[in-house]
Amino acid sequence: MSRLSPTPADPSDDSELARLRRRLVREQRARQEAESIAERTTRELYEREQSFRALFADNPYPMWVYDVETLRILEVNSAATANYGYSRDEFLTLTIEDIRPPEDVQLVHGDPSLGRSPVHHSGAWKHRLKDGRVIDVEIVSHAQRFADRDAVLVLAQDITSRKALEAAKSIFITTVSHELRTPLTALLGFARTLKDHDAELSTELRRDCVERIAGSAEKLDRLIADLLDVDRLGRGVLEARRQEIDVGSFVRWVVDALHSPRPIHVEAPDLQANVDPGMVERIIENLVSNAVTHTPDTAQIWVAVRAQPDGILICVDDNGPGIPEHVRSRIFGAFEHGSVLRTHAPGMGIGLALVGHFAARHDGRAWVEDRNGGGAALRVFLAHTATSPP
């Protein structure tokens, strides 16, 4: 019986198995590569989302994207909704024309940022909030594609306070230079007169020159005190240092020390109050100085101090030209001037502003009233329970 020899292996079987193995390896590598790409893409999308949130959604400055063709707002961040007063849904129904005041709408189409320019600083504009208020803004924009549209990304910075400060600074510098020069010129003029012509002057003229020099020096001293107080107010270090004083007696002393060129009628009975003497002194000085400066030489001036149920009232009246109704609400604001003030003595506008601040430091206020017979009636209330001494 013969032995059967083994059947030889078919080489095609090994080849088929190798092809299957190679195919499985390729598919595994492809799957790993796809997973790696998917992981990398997911990570990049997350990083882009975080970057978007940091640069746009969570940016502290108002930002939005608008369509160049329709001017419609396509996206807006939370800072814009918070600052402009619109909800996100309301914002997305607006165009950029809707947030401009009516007089500026026609300027929108002349804005260079409407084009396909790169980053563009389009300067200062005015924007209208939902409640109707108008603010000054500084705009930086960037042309880009957004949702398959030609669009512009806008960043808006509110510069309303900065512009107001710049305007006040300009007025301040102009008026300070005038106010400093006026008494300084008088002081130097009379001093030179005494220096060059002392022997030729009569005793009366010499005394007049000295009094005018003293008056100019006192005016400069009050001006410098006002400037220092403005600086302290700006730094938040000017607070009332109250102490118990006889306000009536103190006011009579302050008025007398002013050496006013005209009589000042004072009605100030003895009256105890817990106040800051320095601030009360400045209130009287500034109110009386304002009345003397802004009324004719023939006008009369009255100063009175009266007890109130919860404080004291300081009154300074004059029978000059008065203060127009439309100015009264602003007369105690910095750098404000009444239209009736004499052109040769416009004033700096900070004296009465300081009066208002000093009153506020005493939990009080300053205002203007009508005066019987015409003229100005300025009132300052300082909160404190005041009683006349026995």
PDB file of C-alpha atoms in Angstrom, residues 108-389:
ATOM      1  CA  VAL A 108     -22.686 106.744   6.679  1.00  0.00           C
ATOM      2  CA  HIS A 109     -22.219 106.087   2.974  1.00  0.00           C
ATOM      3  CA  GLY A 110     -19.108 108.251   2.924  1.00  0.00           C
ATOM      4  CA  ASP A 111     -17.442 106.143   5.589  1.00  0.00           C
ATOM      5  CA  PRO A 112     -14.249 104.584   4.076  1.00  0.00           C
ATOM      6  CA  SER A 113     -14.755 101.488   6.209  1.00  0.00           C
ATOM      7  CA  LEU A 114     -17.657 100.502   3.938  1.00  0.00           C
ATOM      8  CA  GLY A 115     -15.164  99.336   1.357  1.00  0.00           C
ATOM      9  CA  ARG A 116     -12.902  96.334   1.267  1.00  0.00           C
ATOM     10  CA  SER A 117     -10.030  98.120   3.013  1.00  0.00           C
ATOM     11  CA  PRO A 118      -7.954  96.378   5.703  1.00  0.00           C
ATOM     12  CA  VAL A 119      -7.921  97.645   9.269  1.00  0.00           C
ATOM     13  CA  HIS A 120      -9.212 101.217   9.161  1.00  0.00           C
ATOM     14  CA  HIS A 121      -9.411 103.897  11.821  1.00  0.00           C
ATOM     15  CA  SER A 122     -12.431 105.936  10.742  1.00  0.00           C
ATOM     16  CA  GLY A 123     -12.155 108.454  13.584  1.00  0.00           C
ATOM     17  CA  ALA A 124     -14.852 109.959  15.780  1.00  0.00           C
ATOM     18  CA  TRP A 125     -18.572 109.510  15.143  1.00  0.00           C
ATOM     19  CA  LYS A 126     -21.787 110.041  17.036  1.00  0.00           C
ATOM     20  CA  HIS A 127     -23.999 107.081  17.943  1.00  0.00           C
ATOM     21  CA  ARG A 128     -27.549 107.092  19.250  1.00  0.00           C
ATOM     22  CA  LEU A 129     -28.490 104.737  22.072  1.00  0.00           C
ATOM     23  CA  LYS A 130     -31.869 103.057  22.403  1.00  0.00           C
ATOM     24  CA  ASP A 131     -33.003 105.620  24.992  1.00  0.00           C
ATOM     25  CA  GLY A 132     -32.253 108.462  22.558  1.00  0.00           C
ATOM     26  CA  ARG A 133     -29.034 109.690  24.147  1.00  0.00           C
ATOM     27  CA  VAL A 134     -26.209 110.510  21.744  1.00  0.00           C
ATOM     28  CA  ILE A 135     -22.616 109.575  22.587  1.00  0.00           C
ATOM     29  CA  ASP A 136     -19.262 110.256  20.929  1.00  0.00           C
ATOM     30  CA  VAL A 137     -17.414 107.140  19.789  1.00  0.00           C
ATOM     31  CA  GLU A 138     -14.098 106.341  18.178  1.00  0.00           C
ATOM     32  CA  ILE A 139     -14.362 103.643  15.496  1.00  0.00           C
ATOM     33  CA  VAL A 140     -11.850 101.045  14.313  1.00  0.00           C
ATOM     34  CA  SER A 141     -13.093  98.728  11.555  1.00  0.00           C
ATOM     35  CA  HIS A 142     -11.838  95.757   9.546  1.00  0.00           C
ATOM     36  CA  ALA A 143     -13.178  94.445   6.224  1.00  0.00           C
ATOM     37  CA  GLN A 144     -13.727  90.676   6.136  1.00  0.00           C
ATOM     38  CA  ARG A 145     -15.930  87.841   4.856  1.00  0.00           C
ATOM     39  CA  PHE A 146     -18.707  86.832   7.237  1.00  0.00           C
ATOM     40  CA  ALA A 147     -21.348  84.193   6.448  1.00  0.00           C
ATOM     41  CA  ASP A 148     -20.395  84.405   2.746  1.00  0.00           C
ATOM     42  CA  ARG A 149     -20.954  88.173   2.694  1.00  0.00           C
ATOM     43  CA  ASP A 150     -18.678  91.154   2.317  1.00  0.00           C
ATOM     44  CA  ALA A 151     -18.776  92.567   5.810  1.00  0.00           C
ATOM     45  CA  VAL A 152     -17.075  94.964   8.195  1.00  0.00           C
ATOM     46  CA  LEU A 153     -16.108  94.222  11.786  1.00  0.00           C
ATOM     47  CA  VAL A 154     -16.484  97.346  13.956  1.00  0.00           C
ATOM     48  CA  LEU A 155     -15.064  98.173  17.380  1.00  0.00           C
ATOM     49  CA  ALA A 156     -16.561 101.273  19.062  1.00  0.00           C
ATOM     50  CA  GLN A 157     -14.997 103.063  22.038  1.00  0.00           C
ATOM     51  CA  ASP A 158     -17.103 105.597  23.959  1.00  0.00           C
ATOM     52  CA  ILE A 159     -15.105 108.852  24.145  1.00  0.00           C
ATOM     53  CA  THR A 160     -17.926 111.119  25.360  1.00  0.00           C
ATOM     54  CA  SER A 161     -16.279 111.809  28.716  1.00  0.00           C
ATOM     55  CA  ARG A 162     -12.885 112.296  27.107  1.00  0.00           C
ATOM     56  CA  LYS A 163     -14.229 114.863  24.641  1.00  0.00           C
ATOM     57  CA  ALA A 164     -16.037 116.704  27.424  1.00  0.00           C
ATOM     58  CA  LEU A 165     -12.824 116.736  29.459  1.00  0.00           C
ATOM     59  CA  GLU A 166     -10.818 118.026  26.494  1.00  0.00           C
ATOM     60  CA  ALA A 167     -13.369 120.807  25.912  1.00  0.00           C
ATOM     61  CA  ALA A 168     -13.343 121.730  29.605  1.00  0.00           C
ATOM     62  CA  LYS A 169      -9.541 121.697  29.611  1.00  0.00           C
ATOM     63  CA  SER A 170      -9.426 124.048  26.638  1.00  0.00           C
ATOM     64  CA  ILE A 171     -11.859 126.463  28.304  1.00  0.00           C
ATOM     65  CA  PHE A 172      -9.971 126.122  31.573  1.00  0.00           C
ATOM     66  CA  ILE A 173      -6.610 127.045  30.026  1.00  0.00           C
ATOM     67  CA  THR A 174      -8.100 130.016  28.163  1.00  0.00           C
ATOM     68  CA  THR A 175      -9.965 131.400  31.141  1.00  0.00           C
ATOM     69  CA  VAL A 176      -7.186 130.759  33.650  1.00  0.00           C
ATOM     70  CA  SER A 177      -4.694 132.655  31.491  1.00  0.00           C
ATOM     71  CA  HIS A 178      -7.149 135.579  31.357  1.00  0.00           C
ATOM     72  CA  GLU A 179      -7.929 135.532  35.061  1.00  0.00           C
ATOM     73  CA  LEU A 180      -4.273 135.322  36.056  1.00  0.00           C
ATOM     74  CA  ARG A 181      -3.209 138.064  33.689  1.00  0.00           C
ATOM     75  CA  THR A 182      -5.872 140.606  34.731  1.00  0.00           C
ATOM     76  CA  PRO A 183      -4.946 141.032  38.430  1.00  0.00           C
ATOM     77  CA  LEU A 184      -1.273 140.445  37.700  1.00  0.00           C
ATOM     78  CA  THR A 185      -1.248 143.271  35.139  1.00  0.00           C
ATOM     79  CA  ALA A 186      -2.923 145.609  37.642  1.00  0.00           C
ATOM     80  CA  LEU A 187      -0.556 144.564  40.400  1.00  0.00           C
ATOM     81  CA  LEU A 188       2.549 145.157  38.273  1.00  0.00           C
ATOM     82  CA  GLY A 189       1.186 148.429  36.905  1.00  0.00           C
ATOM     83  CA  PHE A 190       0.535 150.009  40.301  1.00  0.00           C
ATOM     84  CA  ALA A 191       3.777 148.609  41.734  1.00  0.00           C
ATOM     85  CA  ARG A 192       5.759 150.238  38.904  1.00  0.00           C
ATOM     86  CA  THR A 193       3.872 153.479  39.458  1.00  0.00           C
ATOM     87  CA  LEU A 194       4.980 153.492  43.086  1.00  0.00           C
ATOM     88  CA  LYS A 195       8.531 152.541  42.136  1.00  0.00           C
ATOM     89  CA  ASP A 196       8.986 155.135  39.371  1.00  0.00           C
ATOM     90  CA  HIS A 197       6.871 158.026  40.683  1.00  0.00           C
ATOM     91  CA  ASP A 198       6.718 157.605  44.435  1.00  0.00           C
ATOM     92  CA  ALA A 199       8.101 161.080  45.151  1.00  0.00           C
ATOM     93  CA  GLU A 200       5.609 162.689  42.788  1.00  0.00           C
ATOM     94  CA  LEU A 201       2.510 160.999  44.219  1.00  0.00           C
ATOM     95  CA  SER A 202       0.279 162.513  46.851  1.00  0.00           C
ATOM     96  CA  THR A 203      -0.458 160.548  50.000  1.00  0.00           C
ATOM     97  CA  GLU A 204      -3.962 159.830  48.706  1.00  0.00           C
ATOM     98  CA  LEU A 205      -2.731 158.489  45.343  1.00  0.00           C
ATOM     99  CA  ARG A 206      -0.032 156.443  47.042  1.00  0.00           C
ATOM    100  CA  ARG A 207      -2.636 154.896  49.354  1.00  0.00           C
ATOM    101  CA  ASP A 208      -4.898 154.165  46.363  1.00  0.00           C
ATOM    102  CA  CYS A 209      -2.047 152.345  44.573  1.00  0.00           C
ATOM    103  CA  VAL A 210      -1.319 150.251  47.649  1.00  0.00           C
ATOM    104  CA  GLU A 211      -4.986 149.331  48.085  1.00  0.00           C
ATOM    105  CA  ARG A 212      -5.240 148.315  44.435  1.00  0.00           C
ATOM    106  CA  ILE A 213      -2.100 146.224  44.725  1.00  0.00           C
ATOM    107  CA  ALA A 214      -3.541 144.522  47.803  1.00  0.00           C
ATOM    108  CA  GLY A 215      -6.863 143.929  46.029  1.00  0.00           C
ATOM    109  CA  SER A 216      -5.143 142.350  43.004  1.00  0.00           C
ATOM    110  CA  ALA A 217      -2.977 140.169  45.247  1.00  0.00           C
ATOM    111  CA  GLU A 218      -6.059 138.989  47.160  1.00  0.00           C
ATOM    112  CA  LYS A 219      -7.793 138.156  43.885  1.00  0.00           C
ATOM    113  CA  LEU A 220      -4.778 136.099  42.802  1.00  0.00           C
ATOM    114  CA  ASP A 221      -4.762 134.373  46.182  1.00  0.00           C
ATOM    115  CA  ARG A 222      -8.443 133.407  45.805  1.00  0.00           C
ATOM    116  CA  LEU A 223      -7.794 132.194  42.244  1.00  0.00           C
ATOM    117  CA  ILE A 224      -4.917 129.986  43.363  1.00  0.00           C
ATOM    118  CA  ALA A 225      -7.057 128.633  46.212  1.00  0.00           C
ATOM    119  CA  ASP A 226      -9.796 127.776  43.687  1.00  0.00           C
ATOM    120  CA  LEU A 227      -7.302 125.961  41.464  1.00  0.00           C
ATOM    121  CA  LEU A 228      -5.937 123.970  44.391  1.00  0.00           C
ATOM    122  CA  ASP A 229      -9.470 123.008  45.448  1.00  0.00           C
ATOM    123  CA  VAL A 230     -10.299 121.875  41.900  1.00  0.00           C
ATOM    124  CA  ASP A 231      -7.211 119.646  42.014  1.00  0.00           C
ATOM    125  CA  ARG A 232      -8.214 118.216  45.404  1.00  0.00           C
ATOM    126  CA  LEU A 233     -11.732 117.553  44.183  1.00  0.00           C
ATOM    127  CA  GLY A 234     -10.359 115.765  41.125  1.00  0.00           C
ATOM    128  CA  ARG A 235      -8.239 113.536  43.373  1.00  0.00           C
ATOM    129  CA  GLY A 236     -11.118 112.913  45.757  1.00  0.00           C
ATOM    130  CA  VAL A 237      -9.247 114.249  48.791  1.00  0.00           C
ATOM    131  CA  LEU A 238     -11.392 117.306  49.550  1.00  0.00           C
ATOM    132  CA  GLU A 239     -13.783 116.402  52.352  1.00  0.00           C
ATOM    133  CA  ALA A 240     -15.581 118.542  54.908  1.00  0.00           C
ATOM    134  CA  ARG A 241     -13.759 118.874  58.241  1.00  0.00           C
ATOM    135  CA  ARG A 242     -16.630 119.948  60.446  1.00  0.00           C
ATOM    136  CA  GLN A 243     -16.337 121.779  63.735  1.00  0.00           C
ATOM    137  CA  GLU A 244     -18.732 123.724  65.911  1.00  0.00           C
ATOM    138  CA  ILE A 245     -18.531 127.450  65.144  1.00  0.00           C
ATOM    139  CA  ASP A 246     -20.678 130.557  65.350  1.00  0.00           C
ATOM    140  CA  VAL A 247     -21.535 130.792  61.660  1.00  0.00           C
ATOM    141  CA  GLY A 248     -23.070 134.266  61.933  1.00  0.00           C
ATOM    142  CA  SER A 249     -19.997 135.776  63.559  1.00  0.00           C
ATOM    143  CA  PHE A 250     -17.737 133.890  61.160  1.00  0.00           C
ATOM    144  CA  VAL A 251     -19.611 135.141  58.064  1.00  0.00           C
ATOM    145  CA  ARG A 252     -19.428 138.753  59.326  1.00  0.00           C
ATOM    146  CA  TRP A 253     -15.656 138.364  59.728  1.00  0.00           C
ATOM    147  CA  VAL A 254     -15.244 136.846  56.225  1.00  0.00           C
ATOM    148  CA  VAL A 255     -17.200 139.642  54.548  1.00  0.00           C
ATOM    149  CA  ASP A 256     -15.237 142.282  56.439  1.00  0.00           C
ATOM    150  CA  ALA A 257     -11.927 140.642  55.474  1.00  0.00           C
ATOM    151  CA  LEU A 258     -12.839 140.799  51.774  1.00  0.00           C
ATOM    152  CA  HIS A 259     -12.295 144.587  51.738  1.00  0.00           C
ATOM    153  CA  SER A 260     -14.952 144.887  49.057  1.00  0.00           C
ATOM    154  CA  PRO A 261     -14.797 148.037  46.906  1.00  0.00           C
ATOM    155  CA  ARG A 262     -18.477 148.601  47.675  1.00  0.00           C
ATOM    156  CA  PRO A 263     -20.634 148.152  50.802  1.00  0.00           C
ATOM    157  CA  ILE A 264     -21.899 144.653  51.576  1.00  0.00           C
ATOM    158  CA  HIS A 265     -25.055 144.513  53.692  1.00  0.00           C
ATOM    159  CA  VAL A 266     -24.759 141.618  56.159  1.00  0.00           C
ATOM    160  CA  GLU A 267     -27.569 140.010  58.160  1.00  0.00           C
ATOM    161  CA  ALA A 268     -25.912 137.210  60.104  1.00  0.00           C
ATOM    162  CA  PRO A 269     -27.182 136.636  63.676  1.00  0.00           C
ATOM    163  CA  ASP A 270     -25.173 134.429  66.008  1.00  0.00           C
ATOM    164  CA  LEU A 271     -25.849 130.874  64.903  1.00  0.00           C
ATOM    165  CA  GLN A 272     -24.059 127.720  66.048  1.00  0.00           C
ATOM    166  CA  ALA A 273     -23.438 124.992  63.453  1.00  0.00           C
ATOM    167  CA  ASN A 274     -21.109 122.059  62.898  1.00  0.00           C
ATOM    168  CA  VAL A 275     -19.515 122.960  59.521  1.00  0.00           C
ATOM    169  CA  ASP A 276     -16.169 123.162  57.746  1.00  0.00           C
ATOM    170  CA  PRO A 277     -14.987 126.761  58.376  1.00  0.00           C
ATOM    171  CA  GLY A 278     -12.677 126.738  55.378  1.00  0.00           C
ATOM    172  CA  MET A 279     -15.445 125.718  53.006  1.00  0.00           C
ATOM    173  CA  VAL A 280     -17.887 128.239  54.487  1.00  0.00           C
ATOM    174  CA  GLU A 281     -15.258 130.944  54.034  1.00  0.00           C
ATOM    175  CA  ARG A 282     -14.762 129.953  50.369  1.00  0.00           C
ATOM    176  CA  ILE A 283     -18.522 129.851  49.786  1.00  0.00           C
ATOM    177  CA  ILE A 284     -18.918 133.425  51.058  1.00  0.00           C
ATOM    178  CA  GLU A 285     -15.820 134.643  49.201  1.00  0.00           C
ATOM    179  CA  ASN A 286     -16.882 133.139  45.884  1.00  0.00           C
ATOM    180  CA  LEU A 287     -20.517 134.238  46.100  1.00  0.00           C
ATOM    181  CA  VAL A 288     -19.645 137.807  47.082  1.00  0.00           C
ATOM    182  CA  SER A 289     -16.795 137.999  44.552  1.00  0.00           C
ATOM    183  CA  ASN A 290     -19.181 136.755  41.856  1.00  0.00           C
ATOM    184  CA  ALA A 291     -21.746 139.425  42.787  1.00  0.00           C
ATOM    185  CA  VAL A 292     -19.134 142.225  42.834  1.00  0.00           C
ATOM    186  CA  THR A 293     -17.590 141.133  39.543  1.00  0.00           C
ATOM    187  CA  HIS A 294     -20.799 140.627  37.590  1.00  0.00           C
ATOM    188  CA  THR A 295     -22.913 143.583  38.652  1.00  0.00           C
ATOM    189  CA  PRO A 296     -22.598 147.321  37.952  1.00  0.00           C
ATOM    190  CA  ASP A 297     -20.668 149.407  40.481  1.00  0.00           C
ATOM    191  CA  THR A 298     -23.956 150.958  41.611  1.00  0.00           C
ATOM    192  CA  ALA A 299     -25.590 147.611  42.436  1.00  0.00           C
ATOM    193  CA  GLN A 300     -26.160 146.637  46.054  1.00  0.00           C
ATOM    194  CA  ILE A 301     -25.213 143.274  47.580  1.00  0.00           C
ATOM    195  CA  TRP A 302     -26.745 141.530  50.599  1.00  0.00           C
ATOM    196  CA  VAL A 303     -25.398 138.545  52.559  1.00  0.00           C
ATOM    197  CA  ALA A 304     -27.612 136.691  55.031  1.00  0.00           C
ATOM    198  CA  VAL A 305     -27.392 133.548  57.150  1.00  0.00           C
ATOM    199  CA  ARG A 306     -30.605 131.906  58.351  1.00  0.00           C
ATOM    200  CA  ALA A 307     -31.430 128.925  60.513  1.00  0.00           C
ATOM    201  CA  GLN A 308     -33.369 126.079  58.909  1.00  0.00           C
ATOM    202  CA  PRO A 309     -35.064 123.091  60.589  1.00  0.00           C
ATOM    203  CA  ASP A 310     -32.325 120.741  59.367  1.00  0.00           C
ATOM    204  CA  GLY A 311     -29.413 123.062  58.555  1.00  0.00           C
ATOM    205  CA  ILE A 312     -28.380 126.600  57.687  1.00  0.00           C
ATOM    206  CA  LEU A 313     -29.066 128.722  54.622  1.00  0.00           C
ATOM    207  CA  ILE A 314     -26.553 131.170  53.167  1.00  0.00           C
ATOM    208  CA  CYS A 315     -28.082 133.842  50.932  1.00  0.00           C
ATOM    209  CA  VAL A 316     -26.251 136.281  48.654  1.00  0.00           C
ATOM    210  CA  ASP A 317     -28.514 138.709  46.750  1.00  0.00           C
ATOM    211  CA  ASP A 318     -27.859 141.638  44.441  1.00  0.00           C
ATOM    212  CA  ASN A 319     -30.018 144.032  42.446  1.00  0.00           C
ATOM    213  CA  GLY A 320     -27.914 143.766  39.301  1.00  0.00           C
ATOM    214  CA  PRO A 321     -28.998 142.427  35.885  1.00  0.00           C
ATOM    215  CA  GLY A 322     -29.874 138.985  37.294  1.00  0.00           C
ATOM    216  CA  ILE A 323     -29.335 135.487  35.891  1.00  0.00           C
ATOM    217  CA  PRO A 324     -31.412 134.260  32.908  1.00  0.00           C
ATOM    218  CA  GLU A 325     -33.775 131.363  33.547  1.00  0.00           C
ATOM    219  CA  HIS A 326     -32.049 129.070  31.022  1.00  0.00           C
ATOM    220  CA  VAL A 327     -28.677 129.539  32.782  1.00  0.00           C
ATOM    221  CA  ARG A 328     -29.803 128.974  36.371  1.00  0.00           C
ATOM    222  CA  SER A 329     -29.759 125.182  36.283  1.00  0.00           C
ATOM    223  CA  ARG A 330     -26.128 125.223  35.114  1.00  0.00           C
ATOM    224  CA  ILE A 331     -24.718 128.198  37.009  1.00  0.00           C
ATOM    225  CA  PHE A 332     -23.046 125.991  39.643  1.00  0.00           C
ATOM    226  CA  GLY A 333     -21.462 123.746  37.011  1.00  0.00           C
ATOM    227  CA  ALA A 334     -17.770 124.046  36.161  1.00  0.00           C
ATOM    228  CA  PHE A 335     -16.874 126.561  33.456  1.00  0.00           C
ATOM    229  CA  GLU A 336     -20.418 127.909  33.151  1.00  0.00           C
ATOM    230  CA  HIS A 337     -21.020 131.607  32.489  1.00  0.00           C
ATOM    231  CA  GLY A 338     -24.236 133.589  32.285  1.00  0.00           C
ATOM    232  CA  SER A 339     -24.887 135.385  29.003  1.00  0.00           C
ATOM    233  CA  VAL A 340     -25.423 138.640  30.923  1.00  0.00           C
ATOM    234  CA  LEU A 341     -21.942 138.717  32.429  1.00  0.00           C
ATOM    235  CA  ARG A 342     -19.817 141.689  31.562  1.00  0.00           C
ATOM    236  CA  THR A 343     -17.400 140.951  28.719  1.00  0.00           C
ATOM    237  CA  HIS A 344     -14.407 142.436  30.557  1.00  0.00           C
ATOM    238  CA  ALA A 345     -14.898 140.100  33.509  1.00  0.00           C
ATOM    239  CA  PRO A 346     -16.124 136.724  32.216  1.00  0.00           C
ATOM    240  CA  GLY A 347     -14.817 134.763  35.182  1.00  0.00           C
ATOM    241  CA  MET A 348     -13.296 131.309  35.199  1.00  0.00           C
ATOM    242  CA  GLY A 349     -16.509 129.480  35.922  1.00  0.00           C
ATOM    243  CA  ILE A 350     -14.997 127.406  38.738  1.00  0.00           C
ATOM    244  CA  GLY A 351     -15.805 129.634  41.709  1.00  0.00           C
ATOM    245  CA  LEU A 352     -19.522 128.847  41.689  1.00  0.00           C
ATOM    246  CA  ALA A 353     -18.790 125.224  40.757  1.00  0.00           C
ATOM    247  CA  LEU A 354     -16.713 124.959  43.934  1.00  0.00           C
ATOM    248  CA  VAL A 355     -19.611 126.468  45.915  1.00  0.00           C
ATOM    249  CA  GLY A 356     -21.804 123.640  44.627  1.00  0.00           C
ATOM    250  CA  HIS A 357     -19.188 121.026  45.582  1.00  0.00           C
ATOM    251  CA  PHE A 358     -18.690 122.516  49.053  1.00  0.00           C
ATOM    252  CA  ALA A 359     -22.455 122.431  49.615  1.00  0.00           C
ATOM    253  CA  ALA A 360     -22.560 118.782  48.522  1.00  0.00           C
ATOM    254  CA  ARG A 361     -19.776 117.952  50.999  1.00  0.00           C
ATOM    255  CA  HIS A 362     -22.179 119.224  53.672  1.00  0.00           C
ATOM    256  CA  ASP A 363     -25.038 117.084  52.290  1.00  0.00           C
ATOM    257  CA  GLY A 364     -26.561 120.264  50.896  1.00  0.00           C
ATOM    258  CA  ARG A 365     -26.981 122.023  47.578  1.00  0.00           C
ATOM    259  CA  ALA A 366     -26.689 125.376  45.797  1.00  0.00           C
ATOM    260  CA  TRP A 367     -29.274 126.994  43.534  1.00  0.00           C
ATOM    261  CA  VAL A 368     -30.656 130.255  42.119  1.00  0.00           C
ATOM    262  CA  GLU A 369     -34.028 131.805  43.008  1.00  0.00           C
ATOM    263  CA  ASP A 370     -36.106 134.679  41.682  1.00  0.00           C
ATOM    264  CA  ARG A 371     -35.484 137.906  43.578  1.00  0.00           C
ATOM    265  CA  ASN A 372     -38.244 140.368  44.276  1.00  0.00           C
ATOM    266  CA  GLY A 373     -37.355 143.619  42.556  1.00  0.00           C
ATOM    267  CA  GLY A 374     -34.936 141.959  40.113  1.00  0.00           C
ATOM    268  CA  GLY A 375     -31.336 140.868  40.352  1.00  0.00           C
ATOM    269  CA  ALA A 376     -29.776 137.571  41.434  1.00  0.00           C
ATOM    270  CA  ALA A 377     -30.588 135.478  44.496  1.00  0.00           C
ATOM    271  CA  LEU A 378     -28.076 132.691  45.147  1.00  0.00           C
ATOM    272  CA  ARG A 379     -28.773 130.146  47.866  1.00  0.00           C
ATOM    273  CA  VAL A 380     -26.556 127.564  49.586  1.00  0.00           C
ATOM    274  CA  PHE A 381     -27.995 125.051  52.039  1.00  0.00           C
ATOM    275  CA  LEU A 382     -25.672 123.200  54.432  1.00  0.00           C
ATOM    276  CA  ALA A 383     -27.333 120.280  56.174  1.00  0.00           C
ATOM    277  CA  HIS A 384     -26.994 120.513  59.941  1.00  0.00           C
ATOM    278  CA  THR A 385     -29.330 121.056  62.863  1.00  0.00           C
ATOM    279  CA  ALA A 386     -28.512 124.633  63.787  1.00  0.00           C
ATOM    280  CA  THR A 387     -29.713 126.500  66.870  1.00  0.00           C
ATOM    281  CA  SER A 388     -29.155 130.027  68.050  1.00  0.00           C
ATOM    282  CA  PRO A 389     -27.115 130.255  71.256  1.00  0.00           C
TER     283      PRO A 389
END
